[in-house]
Amino acid sequence: MMSGVDDDIRADFLVEAGELVDRLGEQLVELENRPDDLNLLNAIFRAFHTVKGGAGFLVIPELVEVCHRAEELFGVLRSGKRKVDAALMDAALAALDEVQRMMDCVRRGQAPAAASPALLQTLKDQLTAGAVVAPAPKPAAVAVKPVEAVDAADAEFEQLLAKAAPASVAVSGSDTISDDEFEALLDQLHGSGKAATEVAPVAVEVPAPVEPAPAQQQRRASDHAPDTSVRVDTHKLDALMNLVGELVLVRNRLKTLRAQISGGAGNEKAVSELDAITSRLQGSVLTLRMQPIRKVFSRFPKLVRDISRGLGKEINVVLVGEDTDLDKNLVDALGDPLMHMVRNSCDHGVEMPDARAANGKPRAGTLTLSAQQQGDHILITVRDDGAGIDPERLRNKVVEKGLMAAADAARLDAQAALELIFMPGFSTKEQVTDLSGRGVGMDVVKSSITALNGMVQIESRVGVGTTFRLRVPLTLAILPTLMVTVGPRIYAVPLPSVFEVSALNSSQVRWLDRKPVLLLRDESLRLIDLGRWVNPQQADDAFMHGDRHVVVVRINDDRYGLLVDEVLGREEVVIKPLGALLKGLAGFAGATVTGDGGVALILDVASLVKAHENGN
């Protein structure tokens, strides 16, 4: 176990350095595509230097060593003595893998094992491999300037320079320092990966006092400005969200009871004000829990590069909408499903370079991940420009694997055939590899997204490519629902699944294979009578008697009609887990407290439909 270091200091290091390391994977892949981007090169250099400095402060020599080697490598690139090539990038990305491994050890409170000598030697060898005969001219001096809207690593270093430069470096009345002075100053501020004797000293002159320039005055004033941010443990945010959820339930209760409360307009106004304040508080707390989806997206450029090199393919990654915010719990939960989809696109989707060229495509394929907010949902798209999916091949495979009868497979239309890839145990891969072929993957994606009250859709054209669209709610903490009654009980239907609501017209009901369907605008919807679902002894045609309503729900591209007695209206509810006796029961996702103090079960529409289709 690591000792002698304050837990808060270690936690701060892990958060700040972790953000830099997460960004490094994407930056390194970008550098391979834009090797002449000096700003990007500087950002990578400074990120490794920042992590090295923090590791030195925490006395983690193993992490200091590997960061120092990487920093040296990018220092050579900055000097123009070395050019970016595939071998150098392989070494840099391997160093990043080591940094991530070591930081995982630090998170567990363990001292990390040293990097392999082979990796350290490779990094050293890359300093001179492919060296440029005539080094480029030395870059101009680095300006010490106020912090602007730059990336996190640059911002931190500009702040450090602004604080340290006036007292540490003489610049003869100008605001610039040389590259050598800059590097030595960084080592002073963060600590060097080597002994002090290995760092060339910086000659310091003490100039006569001069009136600070306006920009410098601004920097000094900002040094004393109050810090407007605070780091909060996510468990505390979860606890706060739970309290807000309870407040929402009380608000709903008061809204239900206000007609019974004496006092007239005064009480009515008080309840209305409580309603408004609760909604604002709920929105504010939800905002605190929001994180950019960049937290997930940033890991994929490096992953795709590793996969494509292993497969002998060329794949470029394009990220769109990285700043789209959603609940932290969703950010965490989306990691694995998106990982499956990205691997699937790399392995199954994008063709080999020669095959692409033969079909008139660029040798390098493109994988695009995008995110955008649509109302109270987030739309995430994973698109590749690969070979596409042949529905006929899927029909043949599902029969070959014994997952479906040939006659049933033949009746599937093209879109239904595409949906076969979500079947458990289904794979089109001929051989099992590290990436695919085990029949585990896209079915996990669908079940994971469904568990998040979301849905996943697929589109594909042979020779053009494949697109997956995921729709997930902004948050899982509070769920908008449609409250309905079935007999004496109240049920909550998640609003994201609801397509429309209408009164049941018995003249529109038909029977197909002894099962009721509803003719709605030239479309046949299978009907699921929730009355018979909760009371299997009820007669098949009992729903035809009395005033009933149809709640049309959408599961991916399919629509079903849920038959209920009464529709009460929309209500935001707090999801509570089911008790031990009901946990895992098909058709139910949880429970909530209603406005009148009762308990309503929250429907899991996807599992309810699946159980109904299976005759359970």
Tab-separated table of N, CA and C in Angstrom, residues 13-149:
chain	number	residue	atom	x	y	z
A	13	PHE	N	-4.725	14.458	-7.416
A	13	PHE	CA	-3.821	14.048	-8.497
A	13	PHE	C	-4.521	13.102	-9.465
A	14	LEU	N	-5.253	12.135	-8.915
A	14	LEU	CA	-5.909	11.145	-9.762
A	14	LEU	C	-6.968	11.795	-10.649
A	15	VAL	N	-7.683	12.778	-10.122
A	15	VAL	CA	-8.706	13.445	-10.920
A	15	VAL	C	-8.069	14.288	-12.015
A	16	GLU	N	-7.119	15.151	-11.631
A	16	GLU	CA	-6.534	16.069	-12.598
A	16	GLU	C	-5.659	15.341	-13.616
A	17	ALA	N	-4.790	14.449	-13.120
A	17	ALA	CA	-3.942	13.698	-14.048
A	17	ALA	C	-4.783	12.727	-14.865
A	18	GLY	N	-5.830	12.181	-14.255
A	18	GLY	CA	-6.695	11.256	-14.991
A	18	GLY	C	-7.346	11.909	-16.188
A	19	GLU	N	-7.764	13.176	-16.040
A	19	GLU	CA	-8.356	13.887	-17.170
A	19	GLU	C	-7.343	14.073	-18.295
A	20	LEU	N	-6.099	14.392	-17.919
A	20	LEU	CA	-5.056	14.556	-18.931
A	20	LEU	C	-4.779	13.235	-19.652
A	21	VAL	N	-4.712	12.156	-18.887
A	21	VAL	CA	-4.415	10.848	-19.473
A	21	VAL	C	-5.556	10.389	-20.380
A	22	ASP	N	-6.793	10.628	-19.964
A	22	ASP	CA	-7.934	10.268	-20.811
A	22	ASP	C	-7.867	11.013	-22.143
A	23	ARG	N	-7.486	12.262	-22.090
A	23	ARG	CA	-7.403	13.069	-23.317
A	23	ARG	C	-6.205	12.672	-24.169
A	24	LEU	N	-5.136	12.152	-23.531
A	24	LEU	CA	-3.917	11.833	-24.273
A	24	LEU	C	-4.142	10.802	-25.372
A	25	GLY	N	-4.980	9.796	-25.103
A	25	GLY	CA	-5.220	8.773	-26.116
A	25	GLY	C	-5.748	9.372	-27.396
A	26	GLU	N	-6.718	10.282	-27.267
A	26	GLU	CA	-7.284	10.947	-28.442
A	26	GLU	C	-6.258	11.871	-29.086
A	27	GLN	N	-5.492	12.592	-28.259
A	27	GLN	CA	-4.511	13.534	-28.795
A	27	GLN	C	-3.410	12.826	-29.576
A	28	LEU	N	-2.969	11.675	-29.073
A	28	LEU	CA	-1.898	10.953	-29.767
A	28	LEU	C	-2.348	10.479	-31.147
A	29	VAL	N	-3.580	9.996	-31.225
A	29	VAL	CA	-4.095	9.565	-32.529
A	29	VAL	C	-4.251	10.769	-33.457
A	30	GLU	N	-4.698	11.908	-32.904
A	30	GLU	CA	-4.806	13.117	-33.718
A	30	GLU	C	-3.433	13.539	-34.236
A	31	LEU	N	-2.403	13.415	-33.395
A	31	LEU	CA	-1.057	13.814	-33.811
A	31	LEU	C	-0.571	12.962	-34.979
A	32	GLU	N	-0.923	11.682	-34.991
A	32	GLU	CA	-0.514	10.820	-36.097
A	32	GLU	C	-1.127	11.306	-37.410
A	33	ASN	N	-2.330	11.859	-37.325
A	33	ASN	CA	-2.988	12.388	-38.519
A	33	ASN	C	-2.544	13.810	-38.840
A	34	ARG	N	-2.107	14.555	-37.802
A	34	ARG	CA	-1.669	15.945	-38.006
A	34	ARG	C	-0.301	16.129	-37.361
A	35	PRO	N	0.745	15.507	-37.924
A	35	PRO	CA	2.065	15.519	-37.273
A	35	PRO	C	2.703	16.895	-37.196
A	36	ASP	N	2.228	17.860	-37.975
A	36	ASP	CA	2.827	19.192	-37.971
A	36	ASP	C	2.073	20.173	-37.083
A	37	ASP	N	1.104	19.670	-36.324
A	37	ASP	CA	0.314	20.538	-35.448
A	37	ASP	C	1.107	20.803	-34.172
A	38	LEU	N	1.782	21.978	-34.116
A	38	LEU	CA	2.654	22.288	-32.984
A	38	LEU	C	1.871	22.446	-31.690
A	39	ASN	N	0.665	23.014	-31.763
A	39	ASN	CA	-0.147	23.168	-30.551
A	39	ASN	C	-0.498	21.817	-29.951
A	40	LEU	N	-0.852	20.869	-30.807
A	40	LEU	CA	-1.179	19.529	-30.334
A	40	LEU	C	0.049	18.857	-29.733
A	41	LEU	N	1.192	19.026	-30.384
A	41	LEU	CA	2.433	18.446	-29.879
A	41	LEU	C	2.785	19.022	-28.512
A	42	ASN	N	2.625	20.326	-28.357
A	42	ASN	CA	2.904	20.952	-27.072
A	42	ASN	C	1.960	20.460	-25.988
A	43	ALA	N	0.692	20.288	-26.338
A	43	ALA	CA	-0.286	19.815	-25.357
A	43	ALA	C	0.072	18.418	-24.854
A	44	ILE	N	0.497	17.536	-25.765
A	44	ILE	CA	0.888	16.180	-25.364
A	44	ILE	C	2.121	16.226	-24.474
A	45	PHE	N	3.121	17.024	-24.886
A	45	PHE	CA	4.349	17.154	-24.089
A	45	PHE	C	4.018	17.633	-22.676
A	46	ARG	N	3.204	18.651	-22.582
A	46	ARG	CA	2.888	19.228	-21.276
A	46	ARG	C	2.060	18.275	-20.423
A	47	ALA	N	1.199	17.485	-21.059
A	47	ALA	CA	0.398	16.521	-20.301
A	47	ALA	C	1.291	15.484	-19.637
A	48	PHE	N	2.229	14.898	-20.405
A	48	PHE	CA	3.163	13.944	-19.798
A	48	PHE	C	3.977	14.620	-18.695
A	49	HIS	N	4.365	15.893	-18.913
A	49	HIS	CA	5.152	16.590	-17.915
A	49	HIS	C	4.345	16.844	-16.645
A	50	THR	N	3.089	17.194	-16.788
A	50	THR	CA	2.236	17.433	-15.629
A	50	THR	C	2.061	16.166	-14.797
A	51	VAL	N	1.789	15.058	-15.484
A	51	VAL	CA	1.627	13.791	-14.758
A	51	VAL	C	2.933	13.409	-14.068
A	52	LYS	N	4.059	13.645	-14.752
A	52	LYS	CA	5.360	13.350	-14.149
A	52	LYS	C	5.581	14.184	-12.889
A	53	GLY	N	5.245	15.472	-12.981
A	53	GLY	CA	5.429	16.331	-11.826
A	53	GLY	C	4.587	15.907	-10.640
A	54	GLY	N	3.332	15.577	-10.896
A	54	GLY	CA	2.475	15.102	-9.815
A	54	GLY	C	2.965	13.801	-9.220
A	55	ALA	N	3.421	12.886	-10.090
A	55	ALA	CA	3.938	11.612	-9.611
A	55	ALA	C	5.202	11.825	-8.764
A	56	GLY	N	6.031	12.804	-9.168
A	56	GLY	CA	7.218	13.105	-8.375
A	56	GLY	C	6.854	13.631	-7.012
A	57	PHE	N	5.837	14.484	-6.936
A	57	PHE	CA	5.395	15.015	-5.653
A	57	PHE	C	4.862	13.901	-4.752
A	58	LEU	N	4.177	12.928	-5.344
A	58	LEU	CA	3.622	11.812	-4.581
A	58	LEU	C	4.634	10.685	-4.366
A	59	VAL	N	5.849	10.879	-4.877
A	59	VAL	CA	6.935	9.893	-4.746
A	59	VAL	C	6.510	8.560	-5.365
A	60	ILE	N	6.207	8.608	-6.660
A	60	ILE	CA	5.900	7.397	-7.423
A	60	ILE	C	6.944	7.312	-8.534
A	61	PRO	N	8.151	6.841	-8.214
A	61	PRO	CA	9.250	6.894	-9.194
A	61	PRO	C	8.972	6.092	-10.455
A	62	GLU	N	8.201	5.012	-10.345
A	62	GLU	CA	7.912	4.201	-11.528
A	62	GLU	C	7.133	5.015	-12.560
A	63	LEU	N	6.149	5.791	-12.080
A	63	LEU	CA	5.352	6.625	-12.980
A	63	LEU	C	6.174	7.801	-13.494
A	64	VAL	N	7.011	8.348	-12.642
A	64	VAL	CA	7.892	9.435	-13.059
A	64	VAL	C	8.783	8.986	-14.219
A	65	GLU	N	9.335	7.774	-14.103
A	65	GLU	CA	10.273	7.284	-15.105
A	65	GLU	C	9.638	7.160	-16.481
A	66	VAL	N	8.475	6.517	-16.564
A	66	VAL	CA	7.868	6.299	-17.874
A	66	VAL	C	7.380	7.628	-18.467
A	67	CYS	N	6.860	8.545	-17.629
A	67	CYS	CA	6.433	9.850	-18.129
A	67	CYS	C	7.638	10.654	-18.620
A	68	HIS	N	8.755	10.544	-17.900
A	68	HIS	CA	9.951	11.269	-18.302
A	68	HIS	C	10.451	10.776	-19.656
A	69	ARG	N	10.423	9.458	-19.871
A	69	ARG	CA	10.850	8.906	-21.163
A	69	ARG	C	9.950	9.412	-22.288
A	70	ALA	N	8.648	9.425	-22.044
A	70	ALA	CA	7.718	9.914	-23.061
A	70	ALA	C	7.924	11.403	-23.309
A	71	GLU	N	8.144	12.130	-22.220
A	71	GLU	CA	8.372	13.571	-22.341
A	71	GLU	C	9.628	13.850	-23.173
A	72	GLU	N	10.685	13.080	-22.943
A	72	GLU	CA	11.907	13.236	-23.737
A	72	GLU	C	11.622	13.025	-25.222
A	73	LEU	N	10.823	12.004	-25.511
A	73	LEU	CA	10.515	11.681	-26.898
A	73	LEU	C	9.801	12.849	-27.580
A	74	PHE	N	8.833	13.444	-26.874
A	74	PHE	CA	8.095	14.543	-27.479
A	74	PHE	C	8.900	15.838	-27.449
A	75	GLY	N	9.887	15.912	-26.558
A	75	GLY	CA	10.807	17.034	-26.612
A	75	GLY	C	11.640	17.010	-27.882
A	76	VAL	N	12.068	15.811	-28.307
A	76	VAL	CA	12.813	15.671	-29.557
A	76	VAL	C	11.935	16.059	-30.738
A	77	LEU	N	10.670	15.675	-30.703
A	77	LEU	CA	9.752	16.059	-31.776
A	77	LEU	C	9.593	17.576	-31.824
A	78	ARG	N	9.486	18.187	-30.671
A	78	ARG	CA	9.316	19.643	-30.611
A	78	ARG	C	10.534	20.378	-31.172
A	79	SER	N	11.711	19.777	-30.997
A	79	SER	CA	12.933	20.422	-31.477
A	79	SER	C	13.122	20.266	-32.977
A	80	GLY	N	12.297	19.412	-33.608
A	80	GLY	CA	12.416	19.184	-35.030
A	80	GLY	C	13.477	18.172	-35.413
A	81	LYS	N	14.076	17.491	-34.418
A	81	LYS	CA	15.120	16.501	-34.703
A	81	LYS	C	14.549	15.124	-35.033
A	82	ARG	N	13.244	14.982	-34.910
A	82	ARG	CA	12.605	13.679	-35.128
A	82	ARG	C	11.241	13.935	-35.722
A	83	LYS	N	10.805	13.082	-36.621
A	83	LYS	CA	9.494	13.202	-37.229
A	83	LYS	C	8.566	12.114	-36.701
A	84	VAL	N	7.284	12.405	-36.730
A	84	VAL	CA	6.287	11.427	-36.290
A	84	VAL	C	6.194	10.311	-37.320
A	85	ASP	N	6.272	9.063	-36.836
A	85	ASP	CA	6.033	7.910	-37.698
A	85	ASP	C	5.327	6.836	-36.883
A	86	ALA	N	4.964	5.731	-37.547
A	86	ALA	CA	4.163	4.693	-36.893
A	86	ALA	C	4.901	4.072	-35.719
A	87	ALA	N	6.221	3.842	-35.863
A	87	ALA	CA	6.986	3.218	-34.780
A	87	ALA	C	7.018	4.108	-33.545
A	88	LEU	N	7.194	5.393	-33.759
A	88	LEU	CA	7.203	6.322	-32.625
A	88	LEU	C	5.839	6.342	-31.944
A	89	MET	N	4.769	6.364	-32.730
A	89	MET	CA	3.428	6.395	-32.139
A	89	MET	C	3.126	5.112	-31.390
A	90	ASP	N	3.598	3.969	-31.905
A	90	ASP	CA	3.422	2.706	-31.183
A	90	ASP	C	4.076	2.790	-29.814
A	91	ALA	N	5.291	3.344	-29.777
A	91	ALA	CA	6.012	3.461	-28.510
A	91	ALA	C	5.297	4.426	-27.563
A	92	ALA	N	4.828	5.557	-28.091
A	92	ALA	CA	4.142	6.541	-27.253
A	92	ALA	C	2.843	5.976	-26.683
A	93	LEU	N	2.099	5.256	-27.507
A	93	LEU	CA	0.835	4.676	-27.038
A	93	LEU	C	1.085	3.555	-26.037
A	94	ALA	N	2.171	2.809	-26.219
A	94	ALA	CA	2.530	1.787	-25.227
A	94	ALA	C	2.892	2.449	-23.903
A	95	ALA	N	3.580	3.597	-23.964
A	95	ALA	CA	3.891	4.339	-22.741
A	95	ALA	C	2.610	4.810	-22.060
A	96	LEU	N	1.641	5.265	-22.859
A	96	LEU	CA	0.361	5.695	-22.290
A	96	LEU	C	-0.347	4.532	-21.609
A	97	ASP	N	-0.300	3.348	-22.210
A	97	ASP	CA	-0.892	2.168	-21.572
A	97	ASP	C	-0.262	1.930	-20.206
A	98	GLU	N	1.066	2.085	-20.116
A	98	GLU	CA	1.763	1.898	-18.841
A	98	GLU	C	1.332	2.949	-17.825
A	99	VAL	N	1.200	4.184	-18.275
A	99	VAL	CA	0.764	5.252	-17.376
A	99	VAL	C	-0.627	4.939	-16.825
A	100	GLN	N	-1.519	4.486	-17.699
A	100	GLN	CA	-2.872	4.144	-17.245
A	100	GLN	C	-2.852	2.985	-16.260
A	101	ARG	N	-2.019	1.989	-16.526
A	101	ARG	CA	-1.914	0.850	-15.601
A	101	ARG	C	-1.418	1.304	-14.239
A	102	MET	N	-0.392	2.150	-14.243
A	102	MET	CA	0.166	2.616	-12.979
A	102	MET	C	-0.823	3.467	-12.201
A	103	MET	N	-1.589	4.312	-12.916
A	103	MET	CA	-2.578	5.136	-12.222
A	103	MET	C	-3.704	4.289	-11.649
A	104	ASP	N	-4.039	3.193	-12.313
A	104	ASP	CA	-5.027	2.268	-11.738
A	104	ASP	C	-4.516	1.691	-10.421
A	105	CYS	N	-3.214	1.383	-10.369
A	105	CYS	CA	-2.623	0.896	-9.115
A	105	CYS	C	-2.714	1.957	-8.028
A	106	VAL	N	-2.412	3.206	-8.385
A	106	VAL	CA	-2.480	4.297	-7.412
A	106	VAL	C	-3.906	4.452	-6.895
A	107	ARG	N	-4.893	4.297	-7.766
A	107	ARG	CA	-6.295	4.392	-7.340
A	107	ARG	C	-6.622	3.331	-6.307
A	108	ARG	N	-5.996	2.171	-6.441
A	108	ARG	CA	-6.233	1.082	-5.483
A	108	ARG	C	-5.351	1.204	-4.252
A	109	GLY	N	-4.542	2.269	-4.186
A	109	GLY	CA	-3.659	2.457	-3.047
A	109	GLY	C	-2.439	1.569	-3.068
A	110	GLN	N	-2.078	1.075	-4.260
A	110	GLN	CA	-0.942	0.168	-4.400
A	110	GLN	C	0.209	0.870	-5.116
A	111	ALA	N	1.427	0.463	-4.768
A	111	ALA	CA	2.602	0.960	-5.465
A	111	ALA	C	2.708	0.225	-6.803
A	112	PRO	N	2.754	0.930	-7.926
A	112	PRO	CA	2.789	0.253	-9.223
A	112	PRO	C	4.127	-0.408	-9.495
A	113	ALA	N	4.076	-1.508	-10.243
A	113	ALA	CA	5.316	-2.143	-10.691
A	113	ALA	C	5.958	-1.271	-11.756
A	114	ALA	N	7.266	-1.341	-11.858
A	114	ALA	CA	7.997	-0.538	-12.830
A	114	ALA	C	7.657	-0.965	-14.255
A	115	ALA	N	7.784	-0.044	-15.185
A	115	ALA	CA	7.583	-0.371	-16.588
A	115	ALA	C	8.637	-1.365	-17.040
A	116	SER	N	8.314	-2.156	-18.038
A	116	SER	CA	9.255	-3.168	-18.513
A	116	SER	C	10.497	-2.494	-19.090
A	117	PRO	N	11.681	-3.069	-18.852
A	117	PRO	CA	12.903	-2.506	-19.441
A	117	PRO	C	12.820	-2.407	-20.966
A	118	ALA	N	12.119	-3.367	-21.581
A	118	ALA	CA	12.000	-3.337	-23.040
A	118	ALA	C	11.280	-2.078	-23.510
A	119	LEU	N	10.203	-1.678	-22.806
A	119	LEU	CA	9.478	-0.469	-23.185
A	119	LEU	C	10.347	0.762	-22.995
A	120	LEU	N	11.033	0.834	-21.854
A	120	LEU	CA	11.883	1.993	-21.596
A	120	LEU	C	12.993	2.093	-22.643
A	121	GLN	N	13.522	0.944	-23.047
A	121	GLN	CA	14.571	0.958	-24.066
A	121	GLN	C	14.015	1.377	-25.416
A	122	THR	N	12.799	0.924	-25.720
A	122	THR	CA	12.168	1.312	-26.978
A	122	THR	C	11.965	2.823	-27.033
A	123	LEU	N	11.509	3.400	-25.934
A	123	LEU	CA	11.319	4.842	-25.885
A	123	LEU	C	12.648	5.572	-26.071
A	124	LYS	N	13.690	5.023	-25.478
A	124	LYS	CA	15.015	5.632	-25.629
A	124	LYS	C	15.510	5.516	-27.066
A	125	ASP	N	15.305	4.345	-27.663
A	125	ASP	CA	15.757	4.135	-29.042
A	125	ASP	C	15.043	5.067	-30.015
A	126	GLN	N	13.774	5.362	-29.722
A	126	GLN	CA	13.006	6.204	-30.627
A	126	GLN	C	13.477	7.656	-30.625
A	127	LEU	N	14.334	8.026	-29.664
A	127	LEU	CA	14.861	9.382	-29.633
A	127	LEU	C	15.714	9.672	-30.865
A	128	THR	N	16.406	8.641	-31.340
A	128	THR	CA	17.319	8.837	-32.470
A	128	THR	C	16.887	8.100	-33.724
A	129	ALA	N	15.937	7.180	-33.608
A	129	ALA	CA	15.481	6.447	-34.793
A	129	ALA	C	14.801	7.411	-35.756
A	130	GLY	N	15.178	7.313	-37.034
A	130	GLY	CA	14.550	8.180	-38.037
A	130	GLY	C	14.850	9.649	-37.817
A	131	ALA	N	16.018	9.949	-37.223
A	131	ALA	CA	16.350	11.341	-36.935
A	131	ALA	C	16.459	12.155	-38.210
A	132	VAL	N	16.065	13.403	-38.121
A	132	VAL	CA	16.156	14.321	-39.257
A	132	VAL	C	17.582	14.836	-39.348
A	133	VAL	N	18.179	14.770	-40.542
A	133	VAL	CA	19.583	15.162	-40.717
A	133	VAL	C	19.785	16.623	-40.391
A	134	ALA	N	18.958	17.470	-40.951
A	134	ALA	CA	19.087	18.903	-40.701
A	134	ALA	C	17.960	19.344	-39.785
A	135	PRO	N	18.251	19.549	-38.501
A	135	PRO	CA	17.188	19.938	-37.576
A	135	PRO	C	16.543	21.251	-37.986
A	136	ALA	N	15.271	21.323	-37.731
A	136	ALA	CA	14.542	22.548	-38.044
A	136	ALA	C	15.021	23.666	-37.141
A	137	PRO	N	14.878	24.915	-37.562
A	137	PRO	CA	15.286	26.035	-36.716
A	137	PRO	C	14.566	25.991	-35.384
A	138	LYS	N	15.255	26.482	-34.366
A	138	LYS	CA	14.671	26.480	-33.031
A	138	LYS	C	13.434	27.363	-32.999
A	139	PRO	N	12.346	26.869	-32.441
A	139	PRO	CA	11.121	27.664	-32.414
A	139	PRO	C	11.320	28.971	-31.663
A	140	ALA	N	10.475	29.901	-31.962
A	140	ALA	CA	10.545	31.187	-31.285
A	140	ALA	C	10.284	31.021	-29.808
A	141	ALA	N	10.720	32.001	-29.041
A	141	ALA	CA	10.543	31.945	-27.593
A	141	ALA	C	9.072	31.853	-27.242
A	142	VAL	N	8.826	31.224	-26.105
A	142	VAL	CA	7.455	31.011	-25.659
A	142	VAL	C	6.983	32.235	-24.908
A	143	ALA	N	5.821	32.735	-25.260
A	143	ALA	CA	5.290	33.921	-24.596
A	143	ALA	C	4.589	33.542	-23.317
A	144	VAL	N	4.827	34.324	-22.262
A	144	VAL	CA	4.090	34.154	-21.015
A	144	VAL	C	2.851	35.018	-21.111
A	145	LYS	N	1.698	34.382	-21.193
A	145	LYS	CA	0.479	35.126	-21.459
A	145	LYS	C	-0.599	34.707	-20.492
A	146	PRO	N	-1.637	35.509	-20.342
A	146	PRO	CA	-2.717	35.131	-19.429
A	146	PRO	C	-3.468	33.912	-19.934
A	147	VAL	N	-4.139	33.241	-19.003
A	147	VAL	CA	-4.882	32.033	-19.347
A	147	VAL	C	-6.060	32.384	-20.239
A	148	GLU	N	-6.208	31.601	-21.318
A	148	GLU	CA	-7.335	31.787	-22.217
A	148	GLU	C	-8.059	30.469	-22.349
A	149	ALA	N	-8.988	30.389	-23.310
A	149	ALA	CA	-9.779	29.164	-23.490
A	149	ALA	C	-8.960	28.157	-24.266
